[in-house]
Coordinates of C-alpha atoms in Angstrom, one line a residue:
Chain A
X1 CA 0.0 0.0 0.0
X2 CA 2.5 2.6 -1.0
X3 CA 1.1 6.1 -1.0
X4 CA 0.5 7.9 -4.2
X5 CA -0.1 11.5 -3.3
X6 CA -2.5 12.7 -6.0
X7 CA -4.9 9.8 -5.5
X8 CA -4.8 10.1 -1.7
X9 CA -5.6 13.8 -1.9
X10 CA -8.4 13.2 -4.3
X11 CA -9.9 10.5 -2.0
X12 CA -9.4 12.8 1.0
X13 CA -11.3 15.7 -0.6
X14 CA -14.0 13.6 -2.1
X15 CA -15.9 13.2 1.3
X16 CA -17.0 16.1 3.6
X17 CA -15.4 14.3 6.5
X18 CA -12.0 14.7 4.8
X19 CA -12.7 18.0 3.0
X20 CA -13.8 20.1 6.0
X21 CA -10.7 19.3 8.2
X22 CA -8.4 19.5 5.2
X23 CA -9.5 23.2 4.8
X24 CA -9.9 24.0 8.5
X25 CA -6.4 22.8 9.7
X26 CA -4.4 25.0 7.3
X27 CA -6.8 27.9 7.9
X28 CA -6.5 27.9 11.7
X29 CA -2.7 27.7 11.4
X30 CA -2.5 30.7 9.0
X31 CA -5.1 32.6 11.1
X32 CA -3.1 32.2 14.3
X33 CA 0.2 32.9 12.5
X34 CA -0.7 36.2 10.8
X35 CA -4.0 37.1 12.6
X36 CA -2.4 38.9 15.6
X37 CA -0.5 41.3 13.3
X38 CA -3.7 42.4 11.7
X39 CA -5.7 43.1 14.8
X40 CA -5.8 46.6 16.4
X41 CA -5.3 45.3 20.0
X42 CA -2.2 43.5 21.3
X43 CA -3.0 40.3 23.2
X44 CA -1.4 41.9 26.3
X45 CA -3.0 45.3 25.9
X46 CA -4.8 46.0 29.2
X47 CA -7.8 48.4 29.0
X48 CA -9.5 48.8 32.4
X49 CA -12.2 51.0 31.0
X50 CA -13.4 48.2 28.8
X51 CA -13.5 45.1 31.0
X52 CA -15.9 42.3 30.4
X53 CA -17.2 43.6 27.0
X54 CA -19.5 40.9 25.5
X55 CA -18.7 39.6 22.0
X56 CA -19.2 42.2 19.2
X57 CA -18.9 44.9 21.8
X58 CA -17.1 48.1 20.9
X59 CA -14.8 46.8 18.2
X60 CA -13.9 43.6 20.1
X61 CA -15.2 40.8 18.0
X62 CA -15.0 38.2 20.8
X63 CA -15.3 40.8 23.7
X64 CA -12.7 41.5 26.4
X65 CA -11.6 39.7 29.5
X66 CA -11.4 40.7 33.2
X67 CA -8.7 43.3 32.6
X68 CA -10.0 44.5 29.3
X69 CA -7.7 42.5 27.0
X70 CA -9.1 41.6 23.6
X71 CA -10.3 38.0 23.6
X72 CA -9.8 37.4 19.9
X73 CA -6.2 38.6 20.1
X74 CA -5.6 36.3 23.0
X75 CA -7.3 33.3 21.3
X76 CA -5.1 33.8 18.2
X77 CA -1.9 34.3 20.2
X78 CA -2.8 31.3 22.5
X79 CA -3.4 29.3 19.3
X80 CA 0.2 30.0 18.2
X81 CA 1.4 28.5 21.5
X82 CA -1.0 25.6 21.5
X83 CA -0.5 24.7 17.9
X84 CA 3.3 25.0 18.3
X85 CA 3.2 22.7 21.3
X86 CA 1.0 20.2 19.4
X87 CA 3.1 20.2 16.2
X88 CA 6.6 20.3 17.8
X89 CA 5.9 17.6 20.4
X90 CA 4.3 15.5 17.8
X91 CA 7.3 15.9 15.5
X92 CA 9.7 14.8 18.2
X93 CA 7.6 12.0 19.5
X94 CA 7.0 10.7 16.0
X95 CA 10.7 10.6 15.4
X96 CA 11.4 8.8 18.6
X97 CA 8.4 6.5 18.3
X98 CA 9.1 5.5 14.8
X99 CA 12.8 4.7 15.5
X100 CA 11.9 2.8 18.7
X101 CA 9.0 1.0 17.0
X102 CA 11.1 -0.1 14.0
X103 CA 13.8 -1.4 16.2
X104 CA 11.3 -3.3 18.3
X105 CA 9.4 -4.6 15.3
X106 CA 12.4 -5.6 13.1
X107 CA 14.1 -7.9 15.5
X108 CA 12.3 -10.0 18.1
X109 CA 14.1 -10.5 21.3
X110 CA 15.5 -8.5 24.2
X111 CA 15.1 -5.0 22.6
X112 CA 11.4 -5.7 21.9
X113 CA 10.8 -6.9 25.4
X114 CA 12.6 -3.9 27.0
X115 CA 10.7 -1.4 24.9
X116 CA 7.3 -2.9 25.5
X117 CA 8.1 -3.1 29.2
X118 CA 9.1 0.6 29.3
X119 CA 5.9 1.5 27.4
X120 CA 3.7 -0.5 29.7
X121 CA 5.4 1.1 32.8
X122 CA 4.7 4.6 31.6
X123 CA 1.1 3.7 30.7
X124 CA 0.5 2.6 34.3
X125 CA 0.3 6.2 35.4
X126 CA -2.9 8.1 34.4
X127 CA -1.5 10.5 31.8
X128 CA -2.8 13.8 33.3
X129 CA -1.5 12.9 36.8
X130 CA 2.0 12.2 35.4
X131 CA 2.0 15.3 33.2
X132 CA 1.0 17.5 36.2
X133 CA 3.6 16.0 38.5
X134 CA 6.4 16.5 35.9
X135 CA 5.2 20.0 35.1
X136 CA 5.1 20.9 38.8
X137 CA 8.6 19.4 39.5
X138 CA 10.2 21.1 36.4
X139 CA 10.5 24.7 35.6
X140 CA 7.3 25.8 33.7
X141 CA 7.7 27.0 30.2
X142 CA 6.9 26.1 26.6
X143 CA 10.0 23.9 26.3
X144 CA 9.0 21.9 29.4
X145 CA 5.5 21.4 28.2
X146 CA 6.7 20.2 24.8
X147 CA 9.2 17.9 26.6
X148 CA 6.7 16.3 28.9
X149 CA 4.0 15.9 26.3
X150 CA 6.6 14.2 24.1
X151 CA 7.5 11.9 27.0
X152 CA 3.9 10.6 27.3
X153 CA 3.2 10.6 23.5
X154 CA 5.9 8.7 21.8
X155 CA 4.6 5.3 22.9
X156 CA 1.5 5.5 20.8
X157 CA 3.6 6.1 17.6
X158 CA 6.0 3.4 18.7
X159 CA 3.2 0.8 19.0
X160 CA 1.9 1.6 15.5
X161 CA 5.4 1.6 14.0
X162 CA 6.2 -1.7 15.8
X163 CA 3.1 -3.4 14.6
X164 CA 3.4 -2.2 11.0
X165 CA 7.1 -3.1 10.9
X166 CA 6.3 -6.6 11.9
X167 CA 3.7 -6.9 9.2
X168 CA 5.9 -5.5 6.5
X169 CA 8.9 -7.6 7.6
X170 CA 6.9 -10.8 7.1
X171 CA 5.9 -9.9 3.5
X172 CA 7.2 -12.2 0.8
X173 CA 8.9 -9.4 -1.1
X174 CA 10.9 -8.3 1.9
X175 CA 11.9 -11.9 2.6
X176 CA 13.0 -12.0 -1.1
X177 CA 15.0 -8.8 -0.8
X178 CA 16.7 -10.1 2.3
X179 CA 17.4 -13.5 0.6
X180 CA 19.0 -11.5 -2.3
X181 CA 21.6 -10.2 0.2
X182 CA 20.3 -6.8 1.1
X183 CA 21.7 -5.4 4.3
X184 CA 19.7 -4.2 7.3
X185 CA 20.0 -0.5 6.4
X186 CA 18.8 -1.1 2.8
X187 CA 15.8 -3.1 4.0
X188 CA 14.9 -0.6 6.7
X189 CA 15.1 2.5 4.5
X190 CA 14.0 1.2 1.2
X191 CA 11.4 -1.4 2.2
X192 CA 10.2 -0.9 5.7
X193 CA 10.1 2.9 6.1
X194 CA 8.2 3.8 2.9
X195 CA 5.7 1.1 3.7
X196 CA 5.0 2.1 7.3
X197 CA 5.0 5.8 6.6
X198 CA 1.3 6.1 5.8
X199 CA 0.3 4.6 9.2
X200 CA 2.9 6.9 10.9
X201 CA 1.4 10.0 9.2
X202 CA -2.1 9.0 10.4
X203 CA -0.8 8.4 13.9
X204 CA 1.0 11.7 13.9
X205 CA -2.1 13.6 12.9
X206 CA -4.1 12.1 15.7
X207 CA -1.2 12.8 18.0
X208 CA -1.4 16.5 17.3
X209 CA -5.0 16.5 18.5
X210 CA -4.0 14.7 21.7
X211 CA -1.1 17.0 22.4
X212 CA -3.2 20.1 22.0
X213 CA -5.7 18.6 24.4
X214 CA -3.1 17.7 26.9
X215 CA -1.5 21.1 26.8
X216 CA -4.9 22.7 27.4
X217 CA -5.4 20.5 30.5
X218 CA -2.0 21.3 32.0
X219 CA -2.3 25.0 31.3
X220 CA -5.9 25.2 32.5
X221 CA -4.8 23.7 35.8
X222 CA -2.1 26.3 36.1
X223 CA 1.1 24.2 35.4
X224 CA 1.6 24.9 31.8
X225 CA 2.0 28.1 29.9
X226 CA 2.1 30.9 32.5
X227 CA 0.1 34.1 32.3
X228 CA 0.3 36.7 31.0
X229 CA 1.3 34.7 28.0
X230 CA -1.8 33.1 26.4
X231 CA -2.4 29.5 25.5
X232 CA -5.8 27.9 24.7
X233 CA -5.8 26.2 28.1
X234 CA -4.8 29.0 30.3
X235 CA -7.4 31.4 28.8
X236 CA -9.9 29.3 30.8
X237 CA -7.9 29.6 34.0
X238 CA -10.1 32.2 35.7
X239 CA -13.1 31.7 33.5
X240 CA -15.0 29.7 36.2
X241 CA -15.1 32.7 38.5
X242 CA -16.9 34.8 35.9
X243 CA -19.1 32.0 34.6
X244 CA -22.3 33.5 36.0
X245 CA -21.9 37.0 34.6
X246 CA -19.5 36.5 31.6
X247 CA -19.9 32.9 30.3
X248 CA -18.3 33.7 26.9
X249 CA -14.9 33.9 28.6
X250 CA -15.1 30.2 29.2
X251 CA -17.2 29.2 26.2
X252 CA -15.3 30.8 23.4
X253 CA -11.7 29.6 24.0
X254 CA -13.0 26.2 24.9
X255 CA -15.1 26.0 21.7
X256 CA -11.9 26.9 19.7
X257 CA -10.0 24.0 21.4
X258 CA -12.9 21.5 20.7
X259 CA -13.2 22.6 17.1
X260 CA -9.5 22.3 16.4
X261 CA -9.0 19.0 18.2
X262 CA -12.1 17.6 16.4
X263 CA -10.7 18.7 13.1
X264 CA -7.3 17.1 13.7
X265 CA -9.0 13.9 14.7
X266 CA -11.3 13.9 11.7
X267 CA -8.3 14.6 9.5
X268 CA -6.4 11.6 10.9
X269 CA -9.4 9.4 10.4
X270 CA -10.0 10.7 6.9
X271 CA -6.3 10.3 6.0
X272 CA -6.5 6.7 7.1
X273 CA -9.5 6.0 4.9
X274 CA -7.9 7.9 2.0
X275 CA -4.6 6.1 2.2
X276 CA -6.1 2.6 2.5
X277 CA -9.7 2.7 1.1
X278 CA -10.1 -1.1 1.8
X279 CA -10.1 -0.4 5.5
X280 CA -13.0 2.0 5.3
X281 CA -15.9 1.0 7.6
X282 CA -13.8 -1.6 9.5
Chain B
X1 CA -7.5 -25.5 35.7
X2 CA -4.7 -27.0 33.7
X3 CA -1.0 -26.4 34.0
X4 CA -1.1 -24.1 31.0
X5 CA -3.4 -21.8 32.9
X6 CA -1.3 -21.8 36.0
X7 CA 1.7 -20.9 33.9
X8 CA -0.3 -18.1 32.3
X9 CA -1.3 -16.7 35.6
X10 CA 2.3 -16.9 37.0
X11 CA 3.8 -15.3 33.9
X12 CA 1.2 -12.5 34.0
X13 CA 1.7 -12.0 37.7
X14 CA 5.5 -11.9 37.3
X15 CA 5.3 -9.3 34.5
X16 CA 2.9 -7.1 36.5
X17 CA 5.2 -7.3 39.6
X18 CA 8.1 -6.3 37.4
X19 CA 6.1 -3.3 36.1
X20 CA 5.1 -2.3 39.6
X21 CA 8.8 -2.3 40.6
X22 CA 9.6 -0.1 37.6
X23 CA 6.7 2.2 38.5
X24 CA 8.0 2.5 42.0
X25 CA 11.5 3.4 40.8
X26 CA 10.0 6.0 38.5
X27 CA 8.0 7.4 41.4
X28 CA 11.0 7.6 43.7
X29 CA 13.1 9.4 41.1
X30 CA 10.2 11.9 40.5
X31 CA 10.0 12.5 44.2
X32 CA 13.7 13.3 44.3
X33 CA 13.5 15.6 41.4
X34 CA 10.9 17.7 43.2
X35 CA 12.1 21.1 44.4
X36 CA 12.2 21.6 48.2
X37 CA 13.5 18.5 50.1
X38 CA 11.6 17.0 53.1
X39 CA 13.8 19.1 55.5
X40 CA 12.5 22.4 54.2
X41 CA 9.5 22.2 56.5
X42 CA 11.8 22.2 59.5
X43 CA 14.4 24.8 58.5
X44 CA 12.1 27.7 59.3
X45 CA 11.1 26.5 62.7
X46 CA 12.2 28.9 65.5
X47 CA 15.5 28.0 67.2
X48 CA 16.5 25.5 64.5
X49 CA 20.2 24.8 64.4
X50 CA 22.3 23.1 61.7
X51 CA 23.1 20.4 64.2
X52 CA 19.5 19.7 65.0
X53 CA 18.7 19.7 61.3
X54 CA 21.4 17.1 60.7
X55 CA 19.8 15.0 63.5
X56 CA 16.4 15.2 61.9
X57 CA 17.9 14.3 58.5
X58 CA 19.6 11.3 60.1
X59 CA 16.3 10.4 61.8
X60 CA 14.6 10.4 58.4
X61 CA 17.4 8.5 56.8
X62 CA 18.3 11.3 54.4
X63 CA 22.0 10.9 55.0
X64 CA 21.8 7.3 53.6
X65 CA 22.9 6.6 50.0
X66 CA 20.0 6.9 47.5
X67 CA 19.6 3.2 46.8
X68 CA 19.1 2.5 50.6
X69 CA 16.6 5.3 50.8
X70 CA 14.8 3.7 47.9
X71 CA 14.7 0.3 49.5
X72 CA 13.5 1.9 52.7
X73 CA 10.8 3.7 50.8
X74 CA 9.8 0.6 48.9
X75 CA 9.6 -1.4 52.2
X76 CA 7.3 1.4 53.5
X77 CA 5.1 1.2 50.4
X78 CA 4.7 -2.5 50.8
X79 CA 4.0 -2.5 54.5
X80 CA 1.5 0.3 54.4
X81 CA 3.8 3.1 55.7
X82 CA 3.5 5.6 52.8
X83 CA 5.1 8.5 54.6
X84 CA 3.4 11.6 56.1
X85 CA 1.9 14.6 54.6
X86 CA 4.1 17.8 54.7
X87 CA 0.9 19.7 55.4
X88 CA -0.5 18.2 58.5
X89 CA 1.8 15.1 59.2
X90 CA -1.2 12.8 58.7
X91 CA -0.3 9.4 57.2
X92 CA -0.5 9.5 53.4
X93 CA -2.3 6.2 52.9
X94 CA -5.0 7.2 55.4
X95 CA -5.5 10.5 53.5
X96 CA -5.9 8.7 50.2
X97 CA -8.3 6.1 51.6
X98 CA -10.5 8.8 53.1
X99 CA -10.8 10.5 49.7
X100 CA -11.4 7.3 47.8
X101 CA -15.2 6.8 48.4
X102 CA -16.0 10.1 46.6
X103 CA -14.0 9.1 43.5
X104 CA -15.4 5.6 43.5
X105 CA -19.0 6.9 43.6
X106 CA -18.3 9.4 40.8
X107 CA -16.4 6.8 38.8
X108 CA -19.2 4.2 39.1
X109 CA -21.9 6.7 38.0
X110 CA -19.7 7.8 35.1
X111 CA -19.0 4.1 34.2
X112 CA -22.8 3.4 34.1
X113 CA -23.4 6.4 31.8
X114 CA -20.4 5.8 29.5
X115 CA -20.8 2.0 29.2
X116 CA -24.5 2.2 28.3
X117 CA -24.1 5.0 25.8
X118 CA -20.8 3.6 24.4
X119 CA -22.1 0.1 23.8
X120 CA -25.4 1.5 22.4
X121 CA -23.5 3.8 20.0
X122 CA -21.1 1.1 18.9
X123 CA -23.9 -1.3 18.2
X124 CA -25.9 1.3 16.2
X125 CA -22.8 2.1 14.1
X126 CA -22.1 -1.6 13.4
X127 CA -25.7 -2.4 12.5
X128 CA -25.9 0.6 10.2
X129 CA -22.4 0.1 8.8
X130 CA -21.6 2.5 6.0
X131 CA -24.8 4.4 6.3
X132 CA -25.6 7.9 7.7
X133 CA -26.2 6.6 11.2
X134 CA -22.7 5.0 11.2
X135 CA -21.2 8.3 10.2
X136 CA -23.2 10.2 12.8
X137 CA -22.2 7.9 15.7
X138 CA -18.5 8.0 14.7
X139 CA -18.5 11.8 14.4
X140 CA -20.2 12.0 17.8
X141 CA -17.6 9.7 19.3
X142 CA -14.8 11.8 17.8
X143 CA -16.4 15.0 19.2
X144 CA -16.7 13.4 22.7
X145 CA -13.1 12.2 22.4
X146 CA -12.0 15.7 21.6
X147 CA -13.8 17.5 24.4
X148 CA -11.6 19.0 27.2
X149 CA -13.3 17.7 30.3
X150 CA -13.0 21.0 32.2
X151 CA -14.7 22.9 29.4
X152 CA -17.6 20.4 29.2
X153 CA -18.0 20.8 33.0
X154 CA -18.0 24.5 32.7
X155 CA -20.6 24.5 30.0
X156 CA -22.8 22.1 32.0
X157 CA -22.5 24.3 35.1
X158 CA -23.5 27.3 33.0
X159 CA -26.4 25.7 31.3
X160 CA -27.9 23.5 34.0
X161 CA -26.9 25.4 37.2
X162 CA -26.5 29.1 36.3
X163 CA -29.3 29.3 33.7
X164 CA -31.8 26.5 34.4
X165 CA -31.1 26.1 38.2
X166 CA -31.7 22.3 37.8
X167 CA -28.5 21.2 39.5
X168 CA -26.0 22.7 42.1
X169 CA -22.7 24.1 40.7
X170 CA -20.5 21.7 42.8
X171 CA -19.6 19.9 46.0
X172 CA -21.2 16.7 47.4
X173 CA -24.0 18.3 49.4
X174 CA -25.6 21.6 50.3
X175 CA -25.4 22.8 53.9
X176 CA -28.1 21.2 56.0
X177 CA -29.2 18.8 53.3
X178 CA -28.1 15.2 53.8
X179 CA -30.8 13.5 51.8
X180 CA -30.1 11.0 49.0
X181 CA -31.9 13.1 46.5
X182 CA -29.7 16.0 47.4
X183 CA -26.6 13.9 46.9
X184 CA -27.8 12.6 43.6
X185 CA -28.5 16.1 42.4
X186 CA -24.9 17.0 43.2
X187 CA -23.6 13.9 41.6
X188 CA -25.5 14.4 38.3
X189 CA -23.4 17.0 36.5
X190 CA -19.9 15.7 37.4
X191 CA -21.0 12.1 36.5
X192 CA -22.5 13.2 33.2
X193 CA -19.3 15.2 32.4
X194 CA -17.0 12.3 33.2
X195 CA -19.3 9.8 31.6
X196 CA -19.7 11.6 28.3
X197 CA -16.0 12.2 27.7
X198 CA -15.3 8.5 28.3
X199 CA -18.0 7.2 26.0
X200 CA -15.6 6.8 23.0
X201 CA -13.4 4.3 25.0
X202 CA -16.4 1.8 24.8
X203 CA -18.1 2.9 21.5
X204 CA -15.0 2.6 19.3
X205 CA -14.2 -1.0 20.4
X206 CA -17.8 -2.0 20.4
X207 CA -18.2 -0.7 16.8
X208 CA -15.2 -2.8 15.8
X209 CA -16.0 -6.0 17.6
X210 CA -19.7 -5.9 16.7
X211 CA -18.7 -5.2 13.1
X212 CA -16.5 -8.2 13.0
X213 CA -19.2 -10.5 14.4
X214 CA -21.7 -9.2 11.8
X215 CA -19.4 -10.4 9.1
X216 CA -19.4 -13.9 10.5
X217 CA -21.4 -16.6 8.7
X218 CA -23.7 -17.5 11.6
X219 CA -25.2 -14.0 11.6
X220 CA -25.6 -14.0 7.9
X221 CA -27.3 -17.3 8.1
X222 CA -29.6 -16.2 10.9
X223 CA -30.5 -13.1 8.9
X224 CA -31.0 -15.1 5.7
X225 CA -33.3 -17.4 7.6
X226 CA -35.4 -14.4 8.5
X227 CA -34.7 -14.1 12.2
X228 CA -35.6 -10.6 13.3
X229 CA -32.6 -8.3 13.8
X230 CA -33.7 -7.6 17.4
X231 CA -33.1 -11.2 18.4
X232 CA -29.8 -11.4 16.5
X233 CA -28.6 -8.4 18.5
X234 CA -29.6 -9.9 21.9
X235 CA -28.4 -13.4 21.3
X236 CA -25.3 -13.3 19.3
X237 CA -24.0 -9.8 18.8
X238 CA -24.1 -8.6 22.4
X239 CA -22.7 -11.8 23.8
X240 CA -20.0 -12.1 21.1
X241 CA -18.9 -8.5 21.1
X242 CA -19.0 -7.9 24.9
X243 CA -16.5 -10.7 25.5
X244 CA -13.5 -9.0 23.8
X245 CA -14.6 -5.8 25.6
X246 CA -13.4 -7.2 29.0
X247 CA -9.8 -6.0 28.5
X248 CA -11.1 -2.6 27.5
X249 CA -12.0 -2.2 31.1
X250 CA -8.3 -2.1 31.8
X251 CA -7.9 0.7 29.4
X252 CA -10.9 2.5 30.8
X253 CA -9.5 3.0 34.4
X254 CA -6.6 5.3 33.5
X255 CA -8.9 7.4 31.3
X256 CA -11.4 7.5 34.1
X257 CA -8.8 8.6 36.7
X258 CA -7.4 11.3 34.5
X259 CA -10.9 12.5 33.8
X260 CA -11.8 12.4 37.4
X261 CA -8.9 14.7 38.3
X262 CA -10.3 17.5 36.1
X263 CA -13.9 16.8 36.8
X264 CA -13.4 16.9 40.6
X265 CA -11.5 20.1 40.3
X266 CA -14.3 21.8 38.3
X267 CA -17.1 20.5 40.5
X268 CA -15.2 20.8 43.9
X269 CA -15.8 17.1 44.3
X270 CA -13.7 15.8 47.3
X271 CA -12.1 12.8 45.7
X272 CA -8.5 11.7 45.1
X273 CA -8.2 13.8 41.9
X274 CA -8.8 17.0 43.8
X275 CA -6.6 15.8 46.7
X276 CA -3.8 15.3 44.1
X277 CA -4.2 18.8 42.7
X278 CA -4.4 20.4 46.1
X279 CA -1.3 18.5 47.3
X280 CA 0.5 19.6 44.1
X281 CA -0.4 23.2 44.9
X282 CA 1.0 23.0 48.4
X283 CA 4.0 21.0 47.2
X284 CA 3.0 18.2 49.5
X285 CA 5.0 15.7 47.6
X286 CA 4.5 12.6 49.8
X287 CA 0.8 12.8 49.1
X288 CA 1.4 13.6 45.4
X289 CA 3.6 10.5 45.1
X290 CA 1.2 8.5 47.2
X291 CA -1.7 9.2 44.8
X292 CA 0.6 8.5 41.8
X293 CA 1.6 5.1 43.3
X294 CA -1.9 4.3 44.4
X295 CA -3.4 5.0 41.0
X296 CA -0.6 3.0 39.3
X297 CA -1.3 0.0 41.5
X298 CA -5.0 0.4 40.8
X299 CA -4.4 0.5 37.1
X300 CA -2.1 -2.6 37.2
X301 CA -4.6 -4.5 39.4
X302 CA -7.5 -3.7 37.1
X303 CA -5.7 -4.6 33.9
X304 CA -4.5 -7.8 35.4
X305 CA -8.0 -8.7 36.6
X306 CA -9.5 -7.8 33.2
X307 CA -6.9 -10.0 31.5
X308 CA -7.6 -12.9 33.9
X309 CA -11.4 -12.6 33.5
X310 CA -11.0 -12.4 29.7
X311 CA -8.7 -15.4 29.7
X312 CA -11.1 -17.4 31.8
X313 CA -14.2 -16.3 29.9
X314 CA -12.9 -16.9 26.4
X315 CA -12.2 -20.6 25.7
X316 CA -10.2 -19.8 22.6
X317 CA -7.5 -18.1 24.8
X318 CA -7.0 -21.1 27.0
X319 CA -3.9 -23.1 26.1

């Protein structure tokens, strides 16, 4: 099932479940990247005369927060941080997970046992508990968040890579290539890697969704990105206090998180179906 | 029980014990990475001298090499001495146990909600495979899977408490109201929040397992013979698809615990999730580590139990 890009794209865009996220994901990235430059209010601009403005109030499309900062600016700046955390931690954990997974999948034996044991150990801790402990123990900051999310995320990719590698390794043509005297490196890079890549890409897409969600949990609980810097999670930090009078302060940033995470998840699912149409509906 | 089974149980038990040992090492290392050592609570006491401090350190075994400290700590974990809270010197295990009931009640209520909805959604998706309803249930499950628990909780509080006044905004009871109805009203929103976000754990597997069974010949034959689809569901589908769902219970517990942490925080529910977060805030690391170890042990136990039950219930797995 090698991937041919044009046909994959065509299949992806042929169904609304693929088309919608395929447009949303680039759109939200571009919006967060350039949006803050186009807005009249900086995300840290405090305006005590205009606190708690409702959405559409006085030139503020999404209103203002408890010290008069523009919510739209903060949502977009927060998006930069959240998306960055999601993409960078996914990139690192995909690299680690793929390497570890291939090693574990290619040769049975001690390395496979060690790797699966380590994975199982980490999975014994409920993820959020572990993330919060690490975040509280280490110095808070964007690098720390990326690091600890990577630490709990690479296993998922490693599992996929391991399972796929084992399948590909047992294929007849790979056995043939090995019988013809190909070295490990050649088999790994020319046969295994290209064939497990589709599954890795799908897994990475789903991983971005999870990373964004995890960042929002940690930052919401106060151990992630620290105020006044914005991230999608910490925008809801104080929102519960004002829930009665100003519910949009909680509802809007949360809705943006949900929408984005849903879209990345849908994109991952749609990519899986587009890459391997036979799997659809199973 | 044949010798194959005994071997299986022994191997499984050994592996889980090994995991538990690794988990305890990870926990001990984490505890030592934490800023502020156990002595910091004494350094500010009036009249404290360096000599006295060294005495206390010796009394707590802090002058020992790290591996001996670890063995001592491990021995404590195994014999029920989990250390004392920095905050009030109460024994850690006792604190955890006293917060357990609230989490168990919340967890059971959430389990009932998520299991019922999840199995139902999975069945619907499988029975209407490839049709609109299949798409709808799978999108709903993706949305539930993508919801930040804290946000869903806040939305529920806003809609059902602030606006509609149907349910209280949090806590286990209102002052002066000890009735069961009052308790259930407090339980409703947190249980619904936690239950809904964990629906996909069940629905996705149910969709897959039920889908596989529907492809089997016996179901095709039954359908071809004109048996109503209702009876097929009850007799074959549910029984066949629920069997492989047993190990899913092992996956469910970590999800539930993580979700409970956030849910309990939003709804001021006095369970171990909120205890954990409070302790983290006060840098009360013995309690933090205690909850981490406790939940890890719980997760290991439940996954072992699920595997054993699955092994016993499914004749194909028996060697």
